[in-house]
Amino acid sequence: MTAVVYRVGVDLGGTNVRAAVVDEKGQIRVAVRTPLAADRSPEAVVALARETIERALADAQLPLSTLLGVGVGVAGQLRGTSGVVANGPNLGWREVPFGRMLSAALARPVRVVNDLEAIAWGEFCYGAARGEKDVLVVCVGTGVGAGLIVDGRLYHGASGVAAELGHVKVRFGGEPCGCGKRGCLEAYLGGGNLNKRLQREAYNWPALLHKTAHDPVAIHPGFVEELVQEGDARARGLWDELAQMLGMVLANAVTTVNPALLVLGGTVLKGCPSLQARTEKVFRELVLEIAGEAVTIKSAALGDDGGILGAAALGPSSS
Ligand SMILES: [Zn+2]
């Protein structure tokens, strides 16, 4: 039997755990998704993650004995490289030694990284950032986050939370944020928070309410994007307001870090191209000229798979 070289990546989000068997070229051979149960206790999630990994290996016809270890991307703030999830709001976790627990369950090494770090590393290895050494990857999805690659390496920072751009402040004493502070970028741009705002505004914004077929629960930023395209002044005003915040944060981050490449991704930006175009315009106006000359902006290339590919690439391989 010829030896198969493969890696296993896991993506632990707020609703699913996904495991993928990835080959040496970064192609996903098998991917398995398990919805999280109501029981989000660390023990229950570890058992589910183990089961999902075993199913992925079985589907790929690989015996468990060939597994050297796994890389896991977790939506949450980690405590350095210890594998401890310091704060995982979607899971309701505080100070959970997830890496150690999953490693014990699998009897294999486990490397845990932040989900945005995994996405950044996936884009660096296989996607939009291939061939670059200094890259900032920013995703605007349900939350807002970033991963930073400096000189070809993931930059974690002193306590593992470098490049948490979602919690950079854009308004002093502004809207409350899930992190416990106020005025964070994520409080305005994060899809979850933006949806809540749109639901509130829909009641006195007939054009938006109409888009939802009078069901504000169905609201999403794509409706505002449609209104912008149709010339709705209020929608354009909202996108200008949000683009100023995001463009300013990106300009400040690029002025600080001086990357060669800025990769923009996440469902909100993907679904709202005119929000991204406005953001890029603000960014170009504000960024320090010489840092701006050095930076190219690209859209993320891997979409949903970026995180799992990056997590796989960060874990040990079977070779
Ligand atoms: Zn925050």
Short mmCIF file of N, CA and C in Angstrom, two decimals, residues 83-255:
data_model
loop_
_atom_site.label_atom_id
_atom_site.label_comp_id
_atom_site.label_asym_id
_atom_site.label_seq_id
_atom_site.Cartn_x
_atom_site.Cartn_y
_atom_site.Cartn_z
N GLY A 83 -3.57 26.24 23.70
CA GLY A 83 -4.75 25.44 23.37
C GLY A 83 -5.93 25.74 24.27
N VAL A 84 -5.77 26.73 25.17
CA VAL A 84 -6.86 27.11 26.07
C VAL A 84 -7.73 28.17 25.40
N VAL A 85 -9.04 27.92 25.32
CA VAL A 85 -9.97 28.92 24.81
C VAL A 85 -10.34 29.83 25.99
N ALA A 86 -9.78 31.04 25.97
CA ALA A 86 -10.01 31.98 27.09
C ALA A 86 -11.44 32.48 27.08
N ASN A 87 -11.93 32.76 25.87
CA ASN A 87 -13.30 33.28 25.75
C ASN A 87 -13.88 32.86 24.40
N GLY A 88 -14.83 31.95 24.43
CA GLY A 88 -15.51 31.51 23.21
C GLY A 88 -16.99 31.83 23.34
N PRO A 89 -17.38 33.08 22.98
CA PRO A 89 -18.76 33.52 23.26
C PRO A 89 -19.83 32.64 22.60
N ASN A 90 -19.55 32.14 21.38
CA ASN A 90 -20.56 31.31 20.71
C ASN A 90 -20.78 29.98 21.42
N LEU A 91 -19.73 29.52 22.08
CA LEU A 91 -19.83 28.23 22.76
C LEU A 91 -20.15 28.40 24.24
N GLY A 92 -20.08 29.64 24.71
CA GLY A 92 -20.28 29.90 26.13
C GLY A 92 -19.11 29.38 26.96
N TRP A 93 -17.91 29.38 26.37
CA TRP A 93 -16.73 28.83 27.06
C TRP A 93 -15.87 29.94 27.64
N ARG A 94 -15.35 29.67 28.83
CA ARG A 94 -14.33 30.52 29.46
C ARG A 94 -13.23 29.62 29.98
N GLU A 95 -12.01 29.90 29.58
CA GLU A 95 -10.82 29.18 30.08
C GLU A 95 -10.98 27.66 29.94
N VAL A 96 -11.33 27.21 28.76
CA VAL A 96 -11.48 25.77 28.49
C VAL A 96 -10.20 25.23 27.85
N PRO A 97 -9.57 24.21 28.47
CA PRO A 97 -8.32 23.66 27.89
C PRO A 97 -8.63 22.70 26.74
N PHE A 98 -9.24 23.27 25.69
CA PHE A 98 -9.78 22.45 24.60
C PHE A 98 -8.69 21.61 23.91
N GLY A 99 -7.52 22.20 23.68
CA GLY A 99 -6.46 21.49 22.99
C GLY A 99 -6.06 20.23 23.74
N ARG A 100 -5.88 20.39 25.05
CA ARG A 100 -5.47 19.25 25.89
C ARG A 100 -6.56 18.18 25.90
N MET A 101 -7.83 18.62 25.99
CA MET A 101 -8.94 17.67 26.06
C MET A 101 -9.08 16.88 24.76
N LEU A 102 -8.99 17.57 23.62
CA LEU A 102 -9.15 16.86 22.34
C LEU A 102 -7.95 15.95 22.09
N SER A 103 -6.78 16.41 22.49
CA SER A 103 -5.57 15.61 22.35
C SER A 103 -5.69 14.32 23.15
N ALA A 104 -6.24 14.42 24.36
CA ALA A 104 -6.42 13.22 25.20
C ALA A 104 -7.45 12.28 24.56
N ALA A 105 -8.53 12.87 23.98
CA ALA A 105 -9.58 12.04 23.38
C ALA A 105 -9.07 11.30 22.15
N LEU A 106 -8.14 11.92 21.42
CA LEU A 106 -7.64 11.31 20.18
C LEU A 106 -6.32 10.55 20.41
N ALA A 107 -5.71 10.79 21.55
CA ALA A 107 -4.36 10.29 21.82
C ALA A 107 -3.38 10.74 20.74
N ARG A 108 -3.56 11.98 20.29
CA ARG A 108 -2.70 12.55 19.25
C ARG A 108 -2.46 14.03 19.59
N PRO A 109 -1.39 14.63 19.06
CA PRO A 109 -1.19 16.06 19.28
C PRO A 109 -2.27 16.90 18.57
N VAL A 110 -2.63 17.98 19.20
CA VAL A 110 -3.63 18.90 18.64
C VAL A 110 -3.08 20.31 18.74
N ARG A 111 -3.18 21.06 17.63
CA ARG A 111 -2.77 22.47 17.67
C ARG A 111 -4.02 23.33 17.48
N VAL A 112 -4.27 24.21 18.41
CA VAL A 112 -5.47 25.05 18.36
C VAL A 112 -5.08 26.47 17.99
N VAL A 113 -5.75 27.04 17.00
CA VAL A 113 -5.54 28.44 16.65
C VAL A 113 -6.89 29.14 16.56
N ASN A 114 -6.86 30.43 16.56
CA ASN A 114 -8.05 31.24 16.38
C ASN A 114 -8.59 31.04 14.95
N ASP A 115 -9.89 31.09 14.76
CA ASP A 115 -10.47 30.81 13.43
C ASP A 115 -9.94 31.77 12.36
N LEU A 116 -9.69 33.03 12.73
CA LEU A 116 -9.19 33.99 11.74
C LEU A 116 -7.74 33.72 11.39
N GLU A 117 -6.99 33.23 12.38
CA GLU A 117 -5.60 32.83 12.09
C GLU A 117 -5.61 31.66 11.11
N ALA A 118 -6.54 30.74 11.31
CA ALA A 118 -6.64 29.58 10.41
C ALA A 118 -7.00 30.04 8.99
N ILE A 119 -7.94 30.97 8.89
CA ILE A 119 -8.33 31.50 7.56
C ILE A 119 -7.13 32.19 6.90
N ALA A 120 -6.42 33.02 7.69
CA ALA A 120 -5.27 33.73 7.14
C ALA A 120 -4.22 32.74 6.64
N TRP A 121 -4.00 31.69 7.43
CA TRP A 121 -2.97 30.71 7.04
C TRP A 121 -3.43 29.91 5.81
N GLY A 122 -4.72 29.63 5.73
CA GLY A 122 -5.26 28.95 4.54
C GLY A 122 -5.05 29.79 3.29
N GLU A 123 -5.36 31.08 3.37
CA GLU A 123 -5.16 31.97 2.21
C GLU A 123 -3.66 32.09 1.87
N PHE A 124 -2.82 32.05 2.91
CA PHE A 124 -1.37 32.15 2.71
C PHE A 124 -0.82 30.89 2.01
N CYS A 125 -1.32 29.73 2.43
CA CYS A 125 -0.79 28.47 1.86
C CYS A 125 -1.41 28.15 0.51
N TYR A 126 -2.70 28.41 0.35
CA TYR A 126 -3.40 27.88 -0.83
C TYR A 126 -4.24 28.90 -1.59
N GLY A 127 -4.38 30.11 -1.07
CA GLY A 127 -5.37 31.03 -1.66
C GLY A 127 -4.79 32.34 -2.15
N ALA A 128 -5.46 33.44 -1.81
CA ALA A 128 -5.15 34.75 -2.37
C ALA A 128 -3.77 35.27 -1.96
N ALA A 129 -3.22 34.75 -0.86
CA ALA A 129 -1.97 35.31 -0.33
C ALA A 129 -0.75 34.45 -0.64
N ARG A 130 -0.90 33.48 -1.54
CA ARG A 130 0.24 32.61 -1.87
C ARG A 130 1.39 33.45 -2.42
N GLY A 131 2.59 33.18 -1.94
CA GLY A 131 3.77 33.87 -2.47
C GLY A 131 4.08 35.19 -1.77
N GLU A 132 3.23 35.62 -0.85
CA GLU A 132 3.49 36.87 -0.11
C GLU A 132 4.04 36.54 1.27
N LYS A 133 4.76 37.49 1.88
CA LYS A 133 5.31 37.23 3.22
C LYS A 133 4.67 38.09 4.30
N ASP A 134 4.16 39.24 3.90
CA ASP A 134 3.57 40.16 4.88
C ASP A 134 2.13 40.44 4.47
N VAL A 135 1.21 39.83 5.21
CA VAL A 135 -0.19 39.81 4.78
C VAL A 135 -1.12 40.08 5.96
N LEU A 136 -2.11 40.92 5.72
CA LEU A 136 -3.18 41.10 6.69
C LEU A 136 -4.47 40.60 6.04
N VAL A 137 -5.12 39.63 6.71
CA VAL A 137 -6.38 39.07 6.20
C VAL A 137 -7.50 39.53 7.13
N VAL A 138 -8.49 40.21 6.58
CA VAL A 138 -9.58 40.75 7.40
C VAL A 138 -10.90 40.16 6.90
N CYS A 139 -11.68 39.60 7.82
CA CYS A 139 -12.97 39.02 7.45
C CYS A 139 -14.08 39.74 8.16
N VAL A 140 -15.09 40.13 7.39
CA VAL A 140 -16.28 40.74 7.96
C VAL A 140 -17.43 39.77 7.69
N GLY A 141 -17.74 38.97 8.70
CA GLY A 141 -18.82 38.01 8.59
C GLY A 141 -19.76 38.23 9.76
N THR A 142 -20.17 37.16 10.43
CA THR A 142 -21.00 37.31 11.63
C THR A 142 -20.27 38.19 12.64
N GLY A 143 -18.98 37.95 12.77
CA GLY A 143 -18.11 38.83 13.56
C GLY A 143 -17.12 39.49 12.63
N VAL A 144 -16.21 40.27 13.22
CA VAL A 144 -15.14 40.89 12.43
C VAL A 144 -13.82 40.45 13.03
N GLY A 145 -12.92 39.96 12.21
CA GLY A 145 -11.63 39.52 12.74
C GLY A 145 -10.56 39.60 11.69
N ALA A 146 -9.33 39.33 12.13
CA ALA A 146 -8.21 39.41 11.20
C ALA A 146 -7.13 38.44 11.62
N GLY A 147 -6.31 38.08 10.65
CA GLY A 147 -5.12 37.28 10.91
C GLY A 147 -3.95 38.00 10.28
N LEU A 148 -2.80 37.98 10.96
CA LEU A 148 -1.65 38.74 10.50
C LEU A 148 -0.48 37.79 10.26
N ILE A 149 0.10 37.87 9.07
CA ILE A 149 1.28 37.08 8.75
C ILE A 149 2.44 38.06 8.54
N VAL A 150 3.48 37.89 9.33
CA VAL A 150 4.65 38.78 9.27
C VAL A 150 5.86 37.93 8.91
N ASP A 151 6.52 38.30 7.82
CA ASP A 151 7.71 37.59 7.36
C ASP A 151 7.45 36.07 7.22
N GLY A 152 6.27 35.74 6.70
CA GLY A 152 5.95 34.33 6.43
C GLY A 152 5.48 33.53 7.62
N ARG A 153 5.28 34.20 8.77
CA ARG A 153 4.80 33.47 9.95
C ARG A 153 3.57 34.14 10.52
N LEU A 154 2.69 33.30 11.11
CA LEU A 154 1.53 33.86 11.81
C LEU A 154 2.03 34.65 13.00
N TYR A 155 1.52 35.86 13.15
CA TYR A 155 1.92 36.67 14.30
C TYR A 155 0.81 36.58 15.35
N HIS A 156 1.14 35.99 16.51
CA HIS A 156 0.12 35.77 17.55
C HIS A 156 0.05 36.92 18.56
N GLY A 157 1.18 37.59 18.80
CA GLY A 157 1.23 38.61 19.85
C GLY A 157 1.53 38.00 21.20
N ALA A 158 1.71 38.84 22.21
CA ALA A 158 2.17 38.40 23.53
C ALA A 158 1.20 37.45 24.21
N SER A 159 -0.10 37.66 24.03
CA SER A 159 -1.05 36.74 24.67
C SER A 159 -1.97 36.08 23.65
N GLY A 160 -1.57 36.12 22.38
CA GLY A 160 -2.30 35.33 21.37
C GLY A 160 -3.47 36.03 20.72
N VAL A 161 -3.66 37.31 20.97
CA VAL A 161 -4.83 38.00 20.40
C VAL A 161 -4.44 39.15 19.46
N ALA A 162 -3.28 39.01 18.82
CA ALA A 162 -2.86 40.06 17.87
C ALA A 162 -3.89 40.18 16.76
N ALA A 163 -4.00 41.37 16.21
CA ALA A 163 -4.86 41.64 15.04
C ALA A 163 -6.34 41.39 15.30
N GLU A 164 -6.79 41.57 16.55
CA GLU A 164 -8.24 41.47 16.83
C GLU A 164 -8.92 42.76 16.36
N LEU A 165 -8.95 42.96 15.06
CA LEU A 165 -9.44 44.24 14.52
C LEU A 165 -10.91 44.48 14.79
N GLY A 166 -11.66 43.41 15.05
CA GLY A 166 -13.09 43.59 15.38
C GLY A 166 -13.29 44.40 16.64
N HIS A 167 -12.26 44.42 17.50
CA HIS A 167 -12.41 45.12 18.77
C HIS A 167 -11.57 46.39 18.84
N VAL A 168 -11.13 46.85 17.69
CA VAL A 168 -10.56 48.19 17.60
C VAL A 168 -11.72 49.18 17.71
N LYS A 169 -11.53 50.25 18.47
CA LYS A 169 -12.64 51.16 18.73
C LYS A 169 -12.83 52.15 17.58
N VAL A 170 -14.08 52.35 17.22
CA VAL A 170 -14.39 53.32 16.17
C VAL A 170 -15.26 54.47 16.69
N ARG A 171 -15.82 54.30 17.90
CA ARG A 171 -16.60 55.39 18.50
C ARG A 171 -16.41 55.35 20.01
N PHE A 172 -15.97 56.46 20.58
CA PHE A 172 -15.79 56.52 22.02
C PHE A 172 -17.16 56.40 22.71
N GLY A 173 -17.29 55.40 23.60
CA GLY A 173 -18.56 55.22 24.31
C GLY A 173 -19.70 54.80 23.39
N GLY A 174 -19.38 54.16 22.28
CA GLY A 174 -20.40 53.79 21.30
C GLY A 174 -21.20 52.54 21.68
N GLU A 175 -21.66 51.82 20.65
CA GLU A 175 -22.52 50.66 20.86
C GLU A 175 -21.81 49.58 21.69
N PRO A 176 -22.57 48.85 22.53
CA PRO A 176 -21.93 47.76 23.29
C PRO A 176 -21.52 46.61 22.37
N CYS A 177 -20.45 45.93 22.76
CA CYS A 177 -19.91 44.83 21.95
C CYS A 177 -19.88 43.55 22.79
N GLY A 178 -19.87 42.41 22.11
CA GLY A 178 -19.83 41.11 22.79
C GLY A 178 -18.60 40.92 23.66
N CYS A 179 -17.55 41.70 23.43
CA CYS A 179 -16.31 41.57 24.22
C CYS A 179 -16.45 42.24 25.58
N GLY A 180 -17.53 42.98 25.78
CA GLY A 180 -17.73 43.65 27.07
C GLY A 180 -17.42 45.14 27.02
N LYS A 181 -16.80 45.61 25.94
CA LYS A 181 -16.51 47.05 25.83
C LYS A 181 -17.51 47.71 24.88
N ARG A 182 -17.29 48.98 24.64
CA ARG A 182 -18.18 49.75 23.76
C ARG A 182 -17.43 50.34 22.59
N GLY A 183 -18.17 50.54 21.50
CA GLY A 183 -17.62 51.30 20.38
C GLY A 183 -16.70 50.51 19.47
N CYS A 184 -16.72 49.16 19.57
CA CYS A 184 -15.85 48.33 18.73
C CYS A 184 -16.36 48.30 17.29
N LEU A 185 -15.43 48.09 16.35
CA LEU A 185 -15.80 47.93 14.94
C LEU A 185 -16.86 46.84 14.77
N GLU A 186 -16.69 45.72 15.49
CA GLU A 186 -17.63 44.60 15.36
C GLU A 186 -19.05 44.96 15.80
N ALA A 187 -19.15 45.90 16.73
CA ALA A 187 -20.48 46.32 17.20
C ALA A 187 -21.28 46.96 16.07
N TYR A 188 -20.58 47.46 15.04
CA TYR A 188 -21.24 48.12 13.91
C TYR A 188 -21.24 47.25 12.65
N LEU A 189 -20.08 46.61 12.36
CA LEU A 189 -19.91 45.89 11.09
C LEU A 189 -20.19 44.41 11.20
N GLY A 190 -20.09 43.82 12.38
CA GLY A 190 -20.33 42.38 12.51
C GLY A 190 -21.74 42.06 12.03
N GLY A 191 -21.86 41.01 11.20
CA GLY A 191 -23.16 40.69 10.60
C GLY A 191 -24.27 40.53 11.63
N GLY A 192 -23.95 39.91 12.77
CA GLY A 192 -24.95 39.71 13.82
C GLY A 192 -25.48 41.04 14.34
N ASN A 193 -24.56 41.95 14.66
CA ASN A 193 -24.95 43.26 15.18
C ASN A 193 -25.60 44.12 14.10
N LEU A 194 -25.08 44.02 12.88
CA LEU A 194 -25.66 44.81 11.78
C LEU A 194 -27.11 44.35 11.51
N ASN A 195 -27.33 43.04 11.55
CA ASN A 195 -28.69 42.54 11.35
C ASN A 195 -29.66 43.09 12.40
N LYS A 196 -29.18 43.13 13.66
CA LYS A 196 -30.04 43.66 14.73
C LYS A 196 -30.39 45.12 14.46
N ARG A 197 -29.41 45.88 14.02
CA ARG A 197 -29.66 47.29 13.70
C ARG A 197 -30.66 47.40 12.54
N LEU A 198 -30.47 46.59 11.51
CA LEU A 198 -31.36 46.66 10.35
C LEU A 198 -32.79 46.26 10.75
N GLN A 199 -32.89 45.28 11.64
CA GLN A 199 -34.23 44.88 12.10
C GLN A 199 -34.93 46.04 12.80
N ARG A 200 -34.16 46.78 13.61
CA ARG A 200 -34.74 47.94 14.31
C ARG A 200 -35.13 49.02 13.29
N GLU A 201 -34.25 49.28 12.33
CA GLU A 201 -34.49 50.37 11.39
C GLU A 201 -35.60 50.05 10.39
N ALA A 202 -35.82 48.76 10.14
CA ALA A 202 -36.79 48.36 9.11
C ALA A 202 -38.19 48.90 9.41
N TYR A 203 -38.47 49.08 10.73
CA TYR A 203 -39.82 49.52 11.08
C TYR A 203 -40.15 50.92 10.60
N ASN A 204 -39.11 51.76 10.41
CA ASN A 204 -39.41 53.07 9.80
C ASN A 204 -38.59 53.28 8.51
N TRP A 205 -38.33 52.18 7.83
CA TRP A 205 -37.62 52.23 6.55
C TRP A 205 -38.39 51.32 5.58
N PRO A 206 -39.46 51.87 4.98
CA PRO A 206 -40.38 51.03 4.21
C PRO A 206 -39.71 50.24 3.08
N ALA A 207 -38.73 50.85 2.41
CA ALA A 207 -38.09 50.15 1.28
C ALA A 207 -37.37 48.90 1.78
N LEU A 208 -36.76 48.99 2.96
CA LEU A 208 -36.03 47.83 3.51
C LEU A 208 -37.03 46.77 3.98
N LEU A 209 -38.07 47.23 4.66
CA LEU A 209 -39.10 46.28 5.15
C LEU A 209 -39.72 45.53 3.97
N HIS A 210 -39.93 46.23 2.88
CA HIS A 210 -40.50 45.63 1.68
C HIS A 210 -39.60 44.50 1.14
N LYS A 211 -38.27 44.74 1.19
CA LYS A 211 -37.31 43.72 0.72
C LYS A 211 -37.44 42.42 1.49
N THR A 212 -37.80 42.53 2.77
CA THR A 212 -37.87 41.34 3.62
C THR A 212 -39.21 40.64 3.53
N ALA A 213 -40.07 41.09 2.62
CA ALA A 213 -41.46 40.58 2.55
C ALA A 213 -42.14 40.76 3.91
N HIS A 214 -41.84 41.91 4.54
CA HIS A 214 -42.43 42.30 5.83
C HIS A 214 -42.11 41.33 6.96
N ASP A 215 -40.96 40.67 6.85
CA ASP A 215 -40.51 39.78 7.92
C ASP A 215 -39.09 40.19 8.32
N PRO A 216 -38.97 41.15 9.25
CA PRO A 216 -37.64 41.66 9.60
C PRO A 216 -36.68 40.58 10.09
N VAL A 217 -37.21 39.44 10.54
CA VAL A 217 -36.31 38.37 11.00
C VAL A 217 -35.46 37.86 9.84
N ALA A 218 -36.01 37.99 8.61
CA ALA A 218 -35.29 37.49 7.43
C ALA A 218 -34.24 38.48 6.92
N ILE A 219 -34.04 39.55 7.66
CA ILE A 219 -33.19 40.63 7.16
C ILE A 219 -31.71 40.20 7.07
N HIS A 220 -31.01 40.72 6.08
CA HIS A 220 -29.55 40.55 6.02
C HIS A 220 -28.97 41.71 5.21
N PRO A 221 -27.66 41.96 5.34
CA PRO A 221 -27.07 43.14 4.69
C PRO A 221 -27.24 43.15 3.16
N GLY A 222 -27.44 41.98 2.56
CA GLY A 222 -27.63 41.92 1.11
C GLY A 222 -28.81 42.76 0.64
N PHE A 223 -29.83 42.92 1.50
CA PHE A 223 -30.98 43.76 1.12
C PHE A 223 -30.56 45.23 1.01
N VAL A 224 -29.70 45.66 1.93
CA VAL A 224 -29.22 47.05 1.86
C VAL A 224 -28.39 47.24 0.59
N GLU A 225 -27.57 46.23 0.28
CA GLU A 225 -26.76 46.27 -0.94
C GLU A 225 -27.67 46.45 -2.17
N GLU A 226 -28.78 45.71 -2.21
CA GLU A 226 -29.73 45.85 -3.34
C GLU A 226 -30.28 47.27 -3.40
N LEU A 227 -30.63 47.81 -2.22
CA LEU A 227 -31.18 49.18 -2.19
C LEU A 227 -30.14 50.20 -2.66
N VAL A 228 -28.88 49.98 -2.30
CA VAL A 228 -27.81 50.88 -2.77
C VAL A 228 -27.77 50.87 -4.29
N GLN A 229 -27.83 49.65 -4.85
CA GLN A 229 -27.78 49.52 -6.32
C GLN A 229 -28.98 50.21 -6.97
N GLU A 230 -30.11 50.24 -6.21
CA GLU A 230 -31.32 50.87 -6.75
C GLU A 230 -31.36 52.38 -6.50
N GLY A 231 -30.31 52.90 -5.83
CA GLY A 231 -30.22 54.35 -5.64
C GLY A 231 -30.88 54.87 -4.38
N ASP A 232 -31.21 53.99 -3.43
CA ASP A 232 -31.84 54.41 -2.17
C ASP A 232 -30.86 55.24 -1.34
N ALA A 233 -31.24 56.48 -1.04
CA ALA A 233 -30.32 57.41 -0.37
C ALA A 233 -29.98 56.95 1.04
N ARG A 234 -30.96 56.41 1.74
CA ARG A 234 -30.70 55.98 3.13
C ARG A 234 -29.71 54.81 3.15
N ALA A 235 -29.90 53.89 2.19
CA ALA A 235 -28.99 52.75 2.11
C ALA A 235 -27.57 53.22 1.78
N ARG A 236 -27.47 54.17 0.86
CA ARG A 236 -26.14 54.70 0.52
C ARG A 236 -25.49 55.39 1.73
N GLY A 237 -26.32 56.11 2.49
CA GLY A 237 -25.81 56.78 3.69
C GLY A 237 -25.29 55.77 4.71
N LEU A 238 -26.03 54.67 4.87
CA LEU A 238 -25.61 53.65 5.82
C LEU A 238 -24.29 53.01 5.36
N TRP A 239 -24.20 52.67 4.09
CA TRP A 239 -22.95 52.07 3.59
C TRP A 239 -21.78 53.05 3.71
N ASP A 240 -22.03 54.34 3.47
CA ASP A 240 -20.95 55.33 3.63
C ASP A 240 -20.48 55.38 5.08
N GLU A 241 -21.45 55.34 6.02
CA GLU A 241 -21.11 55.39 7.45
C GLU A 241 -20.24 54.19 7.82
N LEU A 242 -20.67 52.99 7.39
CA LEU A 242 -19.93 51.78 7.75
C LEU A 242 -18.59 51.70 7.02
N ALA A 243 -18.57 52.16 5.78
CA ALA A 243 -17.31 52.13 5.00
C ALA A 243 -16.28 53.07 5.63
N GLN A 244 -16.75 54.19 6.19
CA GLN A 244 -15.81 55.10 6.86
C GLN A 244 -15.15 54.41 8.05
N MET A 245 -15.98 53.67 8.83
CA MET A 245 -15.41 52.98 10.01
C MET A 245 -14.42 51.90 9.58
N LEU A 246 -14.86 51.04 8.67
CA LEU A 246 -14.00 49.93 8.26
C LEU A 246 -12.78 50.43 7.50
N GLY A 247 -12.99 51.40 6.61
CA GLY A 247 -11.87 51.93 5.82
C GLY A 247 -10.83 52.59 6.71
N MET A 248 -11.30 53.28 7.76
CA MET A 248 -10.37 53.94 8.68
C MET A 248 -9.58 52.90 9.48
N VAL A 249 -10.26 51.85 9.96
CA VAL A 249 -9.55 50.80 10.71
C VAL A 249 -8.53 50.10 9.82
N LEU A 250 -8.92 49.81 8.59
CA LEU A 250 -7.98 49.14 7.68
C LEU A 250 -6.78 50.04 7.36
N ALA A 251 -7.05 51.32 7.15
CA ALA A 251 -5.95 52.26 6.86
C ALA A 251 -4.99 52.35 8.05
N ASN A 252 -5.55 52.40 9.26
CA ASN A 252 -4.70 52.47 10.46
C ASN A 252 -3.89 51.18 10.63
N ALA A 253 -4.55 50.04 10.36
CA ALA A 253 -3.85 48.76 10.50
C ALA A 253 -2.72 48.65 9.48
N VAL A 254 -2.98 49.04 8.24
CA VAL A 254 -1.95 48.96 7.19
C VAL A 254 -0.85 49.97 7.45
N THR A 255 -1.20 51.13 7.98
CA THR A 255 -0.19 52.13 8.35
C THR A 255 0.70 51.59 9.48
#
